[in-house]
Coordinates of C-alpha atoms and ligand atoms in Angstrom, one line a residue:
X1 CA 0.0 0.0 0.0
X2 CA 1.8 3.0 -1.2
X3 CA -0.5 5.4 0.6
X4 CA 0.1 3.7 4.0
X5 CA 3.9 3.7 4.1
X6 CA 6.3 5.8 6.0
X7 CA 7.7 7.2 2.7
X8 CA 4.3 8.7 1.9
X9 CA 3.9 10.3 5.3
X10 CA 4.2 14.0 5.7
X11 CA 6.3 15.0 8.6
X12 CA 4.6 18.0 10.2
X13 CA 6.0 20.3 12.9
X14 CA 4.1 21.7 15.8
X15 CA 1.7 20.4 18.4
X16 CA -1.8 19.4 18.2
X17 CA -3.6 17.9 21.2
X18 CA -6.3 16.2 19.2
X19 CA -5.8 12.5 19.4
X20 CA -8.8 11.7 17.2
X21 CA -8.0 11.2 13.6
X22 CA -9.9 13.0 10.9
X23 CA -12.0 10.8 8.6
X24 CA -9.5 10.8 5.7
X25 CA -6.2 11.2 7.6
X26 CA -4.5 10.0 10.8
X27 CA -2.5 12.3 13.0
X28 CA 0.4 10.5 14.7
X29 CA 1.4 12.2 18.0
X30 CA 4.5 11.9 20.1
X31 CA 3.2 10.8 23.5
X32 CA 6.4 12.1 25.2
X33 CA 5.7 15.7 24.1
X34 CA 2.2 15.8 22.6
X35 CA 3.7 17.0 19.3
X36 CA 2.4 16.0 15.9
X37 CA 4.9 13.7 14.2
X38 CA 3.1 12.8 10.9
X39 CA -0.1 12.7 9.1
X40 CA -1.1 9.7 7.0
X41 CA -3.9 9.2 4.6
X42 CA -6.5 6.7 5.7
X43 CA -7.1 3.7 3.4
X44 CA -10.7 3.3 2.3
X45 CA -12.4 -0.1 2.2
X46 CA -11.8 -0.1 -1.6
X47 CA -8.1 0.4 -1.1
X48 CA -8.1 -2.4 1.5
X49 CA -9.8 -4.8 -0.9
X50 CA -7.4 -3.9 -3.7
X51 CA -4.4 -4.5 -1.4
X52 CA -5.7 -7.9 -0.3
X53 CA -6.4 -8.8 -4.0
X54 CA -2.9 -7.8 -5.0
X55 CA -1.1 -10.0 -2.4
X56 CA -3.6 -12.8 -3.0
X57 CA -2.5 -12.9 -6.6
X58 CA 1.1 -13.5 -5.4
X59 CA 0.3 -16.0 -2.7
X60 CA 0.3 -19.2 -4.8
X61 CA 3.9 -18.6 -5.9
X62 CA 4.9 -17.8 -2.3
X63 CA 3.4 -21.0 -1.1
X64 CA 5.1 -22.9 -4.0
X65 CA 8.6 -21.8 -3.0
X66 CA 8.3 -24.0 0.1
X67 CA 9.4 -23.6 3.7
X68 CA 13.1 -23.1 2.9
X69 CA 12.4 -20.6 0.2
X70 CA 10.2 -18.6 2.5
X71 CA 12.8 -18.8 5.3
X72 CA 15.3 -17.3 2.9
X73 CA 13.2 -14.2 2.6
X74 CA 12.3 -14.0 6.2
X75 CA 16.0 -14.5 7.0
X76 CA 16.6 -11.4 4.8
X77 CA 14.1 -9.5 7.0
X78 CA 16.0 -10.7 10.1
X79 CA 19.2 -9.4 8.7
X80 CA 17.6 -6.1 7.8
X81 CA 16.2 -5.7 11.3
X82 CA 19.6 -6.4 12.8
X83 CA 21.3 -3.9 10.5
X84 CA 18.6 -1.2 10.8
X85 CA 17.2 -1.5 14.2
X86 CA 18.5 1.8 15.5
X87 CA 16.5 3.6 12.7
X88 CA 13.4 1.6 13.4
X89 CA 13.7 2.1 17.2
X90 CA 14.0 5.9 16.6
X91 CA 10.7 5.9 14.8
X92 CA 9.0 3.7 17.2
X93 CA 10.2 5.6 20.2
X94 CA 8.8 8.8 18.7
X95 CA 5.3 7.3 18.1
X96 CA 5.1 5.3 21.4
X97 CA 6.9 7.4 24.0
X98 CA 8.7 4.2 25.1
X99 CA 12.1 4.3 26.8
X100 CA 14.8 2.8 24.6
X101 CA 15.3 -0.3 26.7
X102 CA 11.6 -1.2 26.3
X103 CA 11.5 -0.4 22.6
X104 CA 14.6 -2.5 21.9
X105 CA 12.8 -5.7 23.0
X106 CA 10.8 -5.5 19.8
X107 CA 13.4 -6.3 17.1
X108 CA 15.1 -8.6 19.5
X109 CA 12.0 -10.8 19.8
X110 CA 11.3 -10.7 16.0
X111 CA 14.7 -11.9 14.9
X112 CA 14.5 -14.8 17.4
X113 CA 11.0 -15.6 16.1
X114 CA 12.1 -15.7 12.5
X115 CA 14.7 -18.3 13.3
X116 CA 12.4 -20.2 15.6
X117 CA 9.7 -20.7 12.9
X118 CA 12.2 -20.9 10.0
X119 CA 14.0 -23.8 11.5
X120 CA 10.9 -25.6 12.9
X121 CA 8.3 -25.0 10.2
X122 CA 9.1 -28.4 8.6
X123 CA 8.4 -30.1 11.9
X124 CA 5.2 -28.2 12.6
X125 CA 3.8 -28.2 9.1
X126 CA 5.4 -31.2 7.5
X127 CA 3.1 -33.8 6.0
X128 CA 2.0 -36.3 8.6
X129 CA 1.6 -40.0 8.0
X130 CA -1.0 -41.6 10.2
X131 CA -1.6 -45.4 10.7
X132 CA -5.3 -46.2 10.2
X133 CA -7.0 -47.2 13.5
X134 CA -9.2 -49.9 12.0
X135 CA -8.3 -53.0 9.9
X136 CA -11.2 -51.9 7.6
X137 CA -8.9 -49.1 6.5
X138 CA -5.9 -51.4 6.0
X139 CA -5.8 -50.7 2.2
X140 CA -5.5 -46.9 2.8
X141 CA -2.6 -44.5 3.3
X142 CA -3.6 -41.6 5.6
X143 CA -1.8 -38.3 5.2
X144 CA -2.4 -34.9 6.7
X145 CA -1.1 -31.8 5.0
X146 CA -1.2 -28.2 6.2
X147 CA -2.2 -25.6 3.5
X148 CA -2.1 -21.9 4.4
X149 CA -5.1 -19.6 4.5
X150 CA -4.3 -17.6 1.4
X151 CA -4.5 -14.2 2.9
X152 CA -4.2 -13.5 6.6
X153 CA -5.3 -10.1 8.0
X154 CA -3.6 -8.9 11.2
X155 CA -5.1 -6.1 13.3
X156 CA -2.8 -4.9 15.9
X157 CA -2.7 -2.6 19.0
X158 CA -0.4 0.3 19.9
X159 CA 1.5 -1.1 22.9
X160 CA 4.1 -3.2 20.9
X161 CA 3.7 -2.0 17.3
X162 CA 6.2 -4.4 15.8
X163 CA 5.9 -7.5 18.0
X164 CA 2.1 -7.6 17.8
X165 CA 2.0 -7.1 14.1
X166 CA 5.1 -8.7 12.6
X167 CA 5.3 -11.3 15.4
X168 CA 2.1 -12.7 13.9
X169 CA 3.0 -12.0 10.3
X170 CA 6.2 -14.1 10.6
X171 CA 4.6 -17.5 11.3
X172 CA 1.8 -16.6 8.8
X173 CA 4.3 -15.8 6.0
X174 CA 6.5 -18.8 7.0
X175 CA 3.3 -21.0 6.7
X176 CA 2.9 -19.7 3.1
X177 CA 0.1 -17.1 3.6
X178 CA 0.2 -13.6 2.2
X179 CA -0.4 -11.0 4.9
X180 CA -2.0 -7.6 5.2
X181 CA -1.6 -5.7 8.5
X182 CA -3.7 -2.9 9.9
X183 CA -1.6 -1.4 12.7
X184 CA -3.0 0.8 15.4
X185 CA -3.8 4.3 14.3
X186 CA -1.7 5.6 17.2
X187 CA 1.5 3.8 16.1
X188 CA 1.5 3.1 12.3
X189 CA 5.0 4.4 11.5
X190 CA 7.6 1.9 12.6
X191 CA 5.6 -1.0 11.1
X192 CA 5.2 0.9 7.8
X193 CA 9.0 1.4 7.7
X194 CA 9.6 -2.3 8.0
X195 CA 7.0 -3.2 5.5
X196 CA 8.5 -0.7 3.1
X197 CA 11.9 -2.3 3.6
X198 CA 10.5 -5.7 2.8
X199 CA 9.2 -4.4 -0.5
X200 CA 11.9 -2.0 -1.6
X201 CA 15.2 -2.6 0.3
X202 CA 14.9 -6.4 0.6
X203 CA 13.0 -6.7 -2.6
X204 CA 11.0 -9.7 -1.2
X205 CA 7.9 -11.1 -3.0
X206 CA 4.9 -8.9 -2.8
X207 CA 3.0 -10.8 -0.2
X208 CA 3.3 -8.5 2.8
X209 CA 1.6 -5.1 3.1
X210 CA -0.1 -2.7 5.5
X211 CA -3.2 -0.5 5.4
X212 CA -3.7 2.5 7.6
X213 CA -6.8 3.7 9.4
X214 CA -9.1 3.2 12.4
X215 CA -12.0 0.7 12.9
X216 CA -13.5 1.1 9.5
X217 CA -10.2 0.1 7.8
X218 CA -10.0 -2.9 10.3
X219 CA -13.5 -3.9 9.4
X220 CA -12.8 -3.8 5.7
X221 CA -9.8 -6.0 6.3
X222 CA -11.9 -8.5 8.1
X223 CA -14.3 -8.6 5.1
X224 CA -11.5 -9.2 2.6
X225 CA -9.2 -11.9 4.1
X226 CA -9.4 -15.6 4.8
X227 CA -8.2 -15.5 8.5
X228 CA -8.0 -12.7 11.0
X229 CA -5.4 -12.4 13.8
X230 CA -6.6 -9.7 16.1
X231 CA -4.8 -8.3 19.1
X232 CA -6.5 -5.6 21.1
X233 CA -9.2 -5.0 23.7
X234 CA -11.9 -7.6 24.3
X235 CA -14.4 -4.9 23.4
X236 CA -13.1 -4.6 19.9
X237 CA -12.3 -8.3 19.7
X238 CA -16.1 -9.0 20.1
X239 CA -16.8 -6.7 17.2
X240 CA -14.2 -8.3 15.0
X241 CA -15.5 -11.7 15.7
X242 CA -19.1 -10.7 15.0
X243 CA -18.0 -9.1 11.7
X244 CA -15.9 -12.2 10.8
X245 CA -19.0 -14.3 11.4
X246 CA -20.7 -12.7 8.5
X247 CA -18.2 -14.3 6.1
X248 CA -17.4 -17.3 8.3
X249 CA -13.9 -16.1 8.5
X250 CA -11.9 -17.9 11.3
X251 CA -10.4 -15.6 13.9
X252 CA -7.7 -15.8 16.5
X253 CA -8.1 -13.2 19.3
X254 CA -5.4 -12.1 21.7
X255 CA -7.2 -9.8 24.1
X256 CA -6.8 -8.1 27.4
X257 CA -5.5 -9.4 30.7
X258 CA -5.6 -8.7 34.4
X259 CA -2.6 -10.8 35.3
X260 CA -2.2 -11.9 38.9
X261 CA 1.0 -12.6 40.8
X262 CA 1.0 -14.7 43.9
X263 CA 3.8 -14.4 46.4
X264 CA 4.0 -17.3 48.9
X265 CA 5.7 -17.2 52.3
X266 CA 9.1 -18.6 51.7
X267 CA 9.6 -16.8 48.4
X268 CA 12.8 -14.9 47.7
X269 CA 11.2 -11.6 48.5
X270 CA 13.9 -9.5 46.8
X271 CA 13.4 -11.4 43.5
X272 CA 9.7 -11.3 43.9
X273 CA 9.7 -7.5 44.5
X274 CA 12.1 -6.8 41.7
X275 CA 10.0 -9.0 39.4
X276 CA 6.8 -7.2 40.4
X277 CA 8.3 -3.8 39.8
X278 CA 9.6 -4.8 36.3
X279 CA 6.5 -6.9 35.4
X280 CA 4.2 -4.1 36.5
X281 CA 6.0 -1.1 35.2
X282 CA 7.8 -2.3 32.0
X283 CA 6.5 -0.5 29.0
X284 CA 4.7 1.7 31.5
X285 CA 2.5 -1.2 32.4
X286 CA 1.1 -1.3 28.8
X287 CA 1.5 -5.0 28.3
X288 CA -1.4 -7.4 28.1
X289 CA 0.6 -9.7 30.5
X290 CA 1.7 -6.9 32.9
X291 CA 1.5 -7.8 36.6
X292 CA -1.6 -5.9 37.7
X293 CA -2.7 -7.6 40.9
X294 CA -0.5 -9.1 43.6
X295 CA -1.7 -11.4 46.4
X296 CA 0.8 -12.0 49.2
X297 CA 0.6 -14.7 51.9
X298 CA 0.3 -13.0 55.2
X299 CA 3.7 -13.8 56.7
X300 CA 5.5 -12.3 53.7
X301 CA 3.2 -9.3 53.2
X302 CA 4.9 -6.5 55.1
X303 CA 8.4 -7.3 53.9
X304 CA 7.3 -7.8 50.3
X305 CA 5.3 -4.5 50.2
X306 CA 8.3 -2.6 51.7
X307 CA 10.7 -4.0 49.1
X308 CA 8.2 -3.4 46.2
X309 CA 7.6 0.2 47.3
X310 CA 11.3 0.8 47.5
X311 CA 12.0 -0.7 44.0
X312 CA 9.1 1.2 42.3
X313 CA 9.9 4.4 44.2
X314 CA 13.4 4.4 42.7
X315 CA 12.3 4.2 39.1
X316 CA 13.2 7.2 36.8
X317 CA 10.6 8.4 34.4
X318 CA 10.6 10.5 31.2
X319 CA 11.8 10.8 27.7
X320 CA 15.3 9.1 27.6
X321 CA 18.3 9.4 25.4
X322 CA 21.6 7.5 25.3
X323 CA 23.2 9.8 27.9
X324 CA 20.3 9.8 30.2
X325 CA 18.4 6.5 30.1
X326 CA 15.1 6.3 32.0
X327 CA 13.2 3.3 33.3
X328 CA 9.6 4.2 32.6
X329 CA 8.3 6.0 29.5
X330 CA 5.0 7.7 28.5
X331 CA 1.5 6.2 28.1
X332 CA 1.2 5.7 24.3
X333 CA -2.5 6.3 23.9
X334 CA -4.1 9.4 25.2
X335 CA -7.2 7.4 26.0
X336 CA -5.3 5.0 28.2
X337 CA -3.9 7.6 30.6
X338 CA -7.5 8.6 31.4
X339 CA -8.4 5.0 32.1
X340 CA -5.4 4.6 34.4
X341 CA -6.3 7.8 36.3
X342 CA -9.9 6.7 36.6
X343 CA -8.9 3.3 38.2
X344 CA -6.5 4.9 40.6
X345 CA -8.9 7.7 41.6
X346 CA -11.7 5.1 42.1
X347 CA -9.4 3.0 44.4
X348 CA -8.2 6.0 46.4
X349 CA -11.7 7.3 46.9
X350 CA -12.8 3.9 48.2
X351 CA -10.0 3.8 50.8
X352 CA -6.9 2.5 49.0
X353 CA -3.5 4.0 49.7
X354 CA -0.8 4.9 47.2
X355 CA 2.5 4.0 48.8
X356 CA 4.3 5.5 45.9
X357 CA 3.0 7.4 42.8
X358 CA -0.8 7.8 42.4
X359 CA -1.2 10.5 39.9
X360 CA -0.6 11.8 36.4
X361 CA 2.6 13.7 35.9
X362 CA 2.2 17.5 35.3
X363 CA 3.8 18.9 32.2
X364 CA 4.1 18.0 28.6
X365 CA 3.6 14.4 27.5
X366 CA 1.3 11.6 28.8
X367 CA 3.1 10.2 31.9
X368 CA 1.5 8.5 34.9
X369 CA 3.6 8.0 38.0
X370 CA 4.7 4.4 38.8
X371 CA 2.2 3.5 41.5
X372 CA 1.9 0.9 44.2
X373 CA -1.6 0.7 45.8
X374 CA -2.4 -1.2 49.0
X375 CA -5.7 -1.5 51.0
X376 CA -7.3 -2.5 47.7
X377 CA -10.1 -5.1 47.3
X378 CA -12.1 -6.7 44.5
X379 CA -14.8 -4.1 44.6
X380 CA -12.4 -1.6 43.0
X381 CA -11.9 -1.2 39.3
X382 CA -8.1 -1.4 39.7
X383 CA -8.4 -5.0 40.9
X384 CA -11.1 -6.1 38.3
X385 CA -10.7 -4.2 35.1
X386 CA -7.6 -4.0 32.9
X387 CA -5.7 -0.9 34.0
X388 CA -2.9 -1.2 31.3
X389 CA -0.7 1.4 33.1
X390 CA 2.1 1.6 35.6
X391 CA 0.0 0.6 38.6
X392 CA -0.1 -2.5 40.8
X393 CA -2.5 -3.3 43.6
X394 CA -1.3 -5.5 46.4
X395 CA -3.6 -7.5 48.7
X396 CA -2.9 -9.7 51.7
X397 CA -4.1 -13.3 51.5
X398 CA -4.6 -15.6 54.5
X399 CA -3.0 -18.6 52.7
X400 CA -2.3 -19.9 49.2
X401 CA -5.9 -21.1 48.8
X402 CA -7.2 -17.6 49.4
X403 CA -4.5 -16.2 47.1
X404 CA -5.6 -18.6 44.4
X405 CA -9.3 -17.7 44.9
X406 CA -8.4 -14.0 44.4
X407 CA -6.2 -14.7 41.4
X408 CA -8.9 -16.8 39.7
X409 CA -11.7 -14.3 40.5
X410 CA -11.4 -12.5 37.1
X411 CA -13.1 -12.6 33.8
X412 CA -9.6 -12.6 32.2
X413 CA -7.2 -15.4 32.1
X414 CA -4.2 -14.4 30.0
X415 CA -1.1 -15.2 32.2
X416 CA 0.1 -15.1 35.7
X417 CA 3.0 -15.8 38.0
X418 CA 3.7 -17.5 41.3
X419 CA 6.7 -16.8 43.5
X420 CA 7.7 -19.3 46.3
X421 CA 9.8 -22.3 47.2
X422 CA 10.0 -24.4 44.0
X423 CA 7.6 -27.3 44.5
X424 CA 5.0 -25.4 46.4
X425 CA 5.1 -22.5 43.9
X426 CA 4.8 -25.0 41.0
X427 CA 1.8 -26.7 42.5
X428 CA 0.0 -23.4 43.1
X429 CA 0.9 -22.2 39.6
X430 CA -0.7 -25.2 38.0
X431 CA -4.0 -24.1 39.5
X432 CA -4.0 -20.5 38.2
X433 CA -6.7 -20.2 35.5
X434 CA -4.8 -18.8 32.6
X435 CA -3.1 -19.7 29.4
X436 CA 0.5 -19.3 30.6
X437 CA 1.9 -19.1 34.1
X438 CA 5.5 -18.3 35.2
X439 CA 7.1 -19.8 38.3
X440 CA 9.5 -17.4 40.0
X441 CA 9.6 -15.1 37.0
X442 CA 7.4 -12.7 35.1
X443 CA 6.6 -12.1 31.4
X444 CA 9.2 -14.6 30.4
X445 CA 6.7 -17.0 28.9
X446 CA 6.5 -14.7 25.9
X447 CA 10.1 -15.4 25.0
X448 CA 9.5 -19.2 25.3
X449 CA 8.2 -19.4 21.8
X450 CA 8.6 -23.2 22.1
X451 CA 5.3 -23.4 24.1
X452 CA 1.9 -22.1 23.1
X453 CA 0.3 -19.1 24.9
X454 CA -3.2 -17.8 24.5
X455 CA -5.9 -16.4 26.7
X456 CA -8.5 -18.3 28.7
X457 CA -11.9 -16.9 29.5
X458 CA -12.3 -13.4 28.0
X459 CA -8.6 -13.0 27.2
X460 CA -8.9 -14.6 23.9
X461 CA -9.3 -17.5 21.5
X462 CA -6.4 -19.3 19.9
X463 CA -2.7 -19.5 20.5
X464 CA 0.6 -17.8 19.6
X465 CA 3.9 -19.7 19.6
X466 CA 4.8 -23.4 19.4
X467 CA 3.1 -25.6 16.8
X468 CA -0.4 -24.1 17.3
X469 CA 1.1 -20.6 16.6
X470 CA 1.9 -21.5 13.0
X471 CA -0.7 -24.2 12.3
X472 CA -3.5 -21.8 13.0
X473 CA -2.6 -20.0 9.8
X474 CA -3.2 -23.3 7.9
X475 CA -6.2 -25.4 6.9
X476 CA -5.6 -29.1 7.5
X477 CA -6.2 -31.3 4.5
X478 CA -6.5 -35.0 5.1
X479 CA -5.6 -37.2 2.1
X480 CA -6.9 -40.7 2.1
X481 CA -5.1 -42.7 -0.5
X482 CA -6.2 -46.2 -1.7
X483 CA -3.2 -48.4 -2.0
X484 CA -5.0 -51.3 -3.6
X485 CA -8.7 -52.2 -4.3
X486 CA -11.0 -54.4 -6.3
X487 CA -13.4 -53.1 -9.0
X488 CA -16.0 -52.5 -6.4
X489 CA -15.9 -52.1 -2.5
X490 CA -18.3 -54.3 -0.6
X491 CA -20.3 -51.3 0.6
X492 CA -20.9 -50.0 -2.9
X493 CA -23.8 -50.6 -5.2
X494 CA -25.6 -52.9 -6.0
X495 CA -27.2 -53.5 -2.5
X496 CA -27.7 -57.2 -3.0
X497 CA -29.3 -59.3 -0.3
X498 CA -25.8 -60.3 0.9
X499 CA -24.7 -56.7 1.1
X500 CA -27.8 -55.5 2.9
X501 CA -26.7 -54.9 6.5
X502 CA -23.1 -55.7 5.7
X503 CA -21.7 -52.5 7.1
X504 CA -23.6 -53.1 10.4
X505 CA -22.4 -56.7 10.6
X506 CA -18.8 -55.7 10.0
X507 CA -18.9 -52.8 12.4
X508 CA -20.3 -55.1 15.0
X509 CA -17.6 -57.7 14.4
X510 CA -14.8 -55.2 14.8
X511 CA -16.2 -53.0 17.5
X512 CA -17.9 -55.4 19.9
X513 CA -15.6 -56.2 22.8
X514 CA -17.2 -59.5 23.8
X515 CA -18.0 -62.7 21.8
X516 CA -21.7 -62.7 22.3
X517 CA -22.2 -59.2 20.9
X518 CA -19.8 -59.9 18.1
X519 CA -22.2 -62.6 16.9
X520 CA -25.2 -60.5 17.3
X521 CA -26.4 -61.7 20.7
X522 CA -27.1 -59.6 23.7
X523 CA -24.5 -60.1 26.5
Ligands
NAD1 P1 -8.2 -1.7 20.5 O1 -9.1 -2.9 20.7 O2 -8.8 -0.4 20.8 O3 -7.6 -1.6 19.0 C1 -6.9 -2.7 18.5 C2 -6.9 -2.6 17.0 O4 -8.3 -2.8 16.5 C3 -6.5 -1.2 16.4 O5 -5.7 -1.4 15.3 C4 -7.8 -0.5 16.1 O6 -7.7 0.4 15.1 C5 -8.6 -1.7 15.6 N1 -10.1 -1.6 15.6 C6 -10.8 -0.8 16.3 N2 -12.1 -0.9 16.1 C7 -12.2 -1.9 15.1 C8 -13.3 -2.5 14.5 N3 -14.5 -2.2 14.7 N4 -13.0 -3.5 13.5 C9 -11.7 -3.8 13.3 N5 -10.7 -3.3 13.9 C10 -10.9 -2.3 14.8 O7 -6.9 -2.0 21.4 P2 -5.7 -1.1 21.8 O8 -6.2 0.0 22.7 O9 -5.0 -0.7 20.5 O10 -4.7 -2.1 22.6 C11 -4.8 -2.3 23.9 C12 -5.5 -3.6 24.2 O11 -4.8 -4.7 23.5 C13 -5.5 -4.0 25.7 O12 -6.8 -4.5 26.0 C14 -4.5 -5.1 25.7 O13 -4.6 -6.0 26.8 C15 -4.7 -5.8 24.4 N6 -3.5 -6.6 24.1 C16 -3.5 -7.9 24.1 C17 -2.4 -8.7 23.8 C18 -2.4 -10.2 23.8 O14 -1.5 -10.8 23.2 N7 -3.4 -10.8 24.4 C19 -1.2 -8.0 23.5 C20 -1.2 -6.6 23.5 C21 -2.3 -5.9 23.8

């Protein structure tokens, strides 16, 4: 999509507080300053359909070059990302307000993922040979092959503009699909730069593109593609699924979270507190898997809270540069800081205490202070709804059973973590109701691309990573091959007297597990 790429953006000076895009153009703001970085034309539904049609026309050839051929091109993308990451990070930092350390996780994850799927796709997607379960099928060869959905549409959010767009495009492309991405309207620039490089600098086959816009563009993409990978809020996820139902388009939804952390008595409290500080504040808490709620067994509570408050209280915040690195950046979406403020104010009004932080930072840019709340309970928004900001609420639990009850008392079930002595922590972790749980660590499951992760409950449908993370972009085709056969199978026409009831008699003979039934008698 020429109109949606960074090359076609108009860099514009000055500030403009309006976050809402005009109908025919997007204004991309710098959350660290509020300044306008660029305006982009919005892609109409017709442009979306034409883009999908164009990559669709190239998909068959892309599929035909095979797993190694596709890994060759994705390997070129890996090399380009390694060689150009500073340039991409500059763009992404501008549009997200992230600190550099947080931004740099994005290319790091992607280059690893390219190699992960590039070297394992044959194992995950290779043709399977299955032994027939029944002697009646002895003359058949059974094979299963994985054929890609021709065009995969990816709709992504603003919190990790590359990981949550390209991180899904990589397995889809490796599987042989063509891909069209609609990035968030808040953060379209870094992704557009990479897509442009795929097309022009790398010169890869024309099977990857992006379209720009808000919900209307996303809806048009749902209409045009064969599979939708959506990452975003559960509110939008429901709309996407309803729209996809109209064309019976399969979806995979990676939605919100309200991830719990359980700290058991006997845990290494320094490690637990440092993990909670990083897991709660990294990327300004704008991670679907951020630690948002913490339940601490009574004997460990006071010491843990003191250590956590000290760790969070020390964090530096602001726009960083190489000489002056900071820990916590801006809130990327202007809408989100209002939600964070609302949750914290709601908790404080109902009797919670902020041991550190607790308010929006005055001055330019959208910053919210890293915040530790205590005296919270499950009647408060901050313990029930996704806050998606640099805020954690800490509650005391009588014992591990109560901690588990609190942890599982949520409509979300994305991921979680348990800190404690090894065996006990592991047995508690196995009972947390979520798609991925970490023992004595946080967020790390996202790097373990070997194992699937996906949300339970209202956190989503489908999986990323592992075999399911690439197979979902494929349709399975079972091939049943006759190795030998007579001119006519016994079950075929004509239905003679002898053949009448033959199928039933044979099924009885093979499936009855006692002699009497095998011969048609009741046991
Ligand atoms: P969002 O739901 O507002 O938007 C996500 C994307 O959907 C954007 O590109 C948006 O333009 C598009 N969109 C909006 N309306 C649409 C419609 N009607 N049809 C099609 N597309 C539409 O989410 P957000 O605010 O960008 O991101 C934050 C949310 O994403 C949080 O809830 C967070 O938990 C979630 N998230 C989940 C994961 C995960 O892997 N589970 C990862 C990151 C973020």
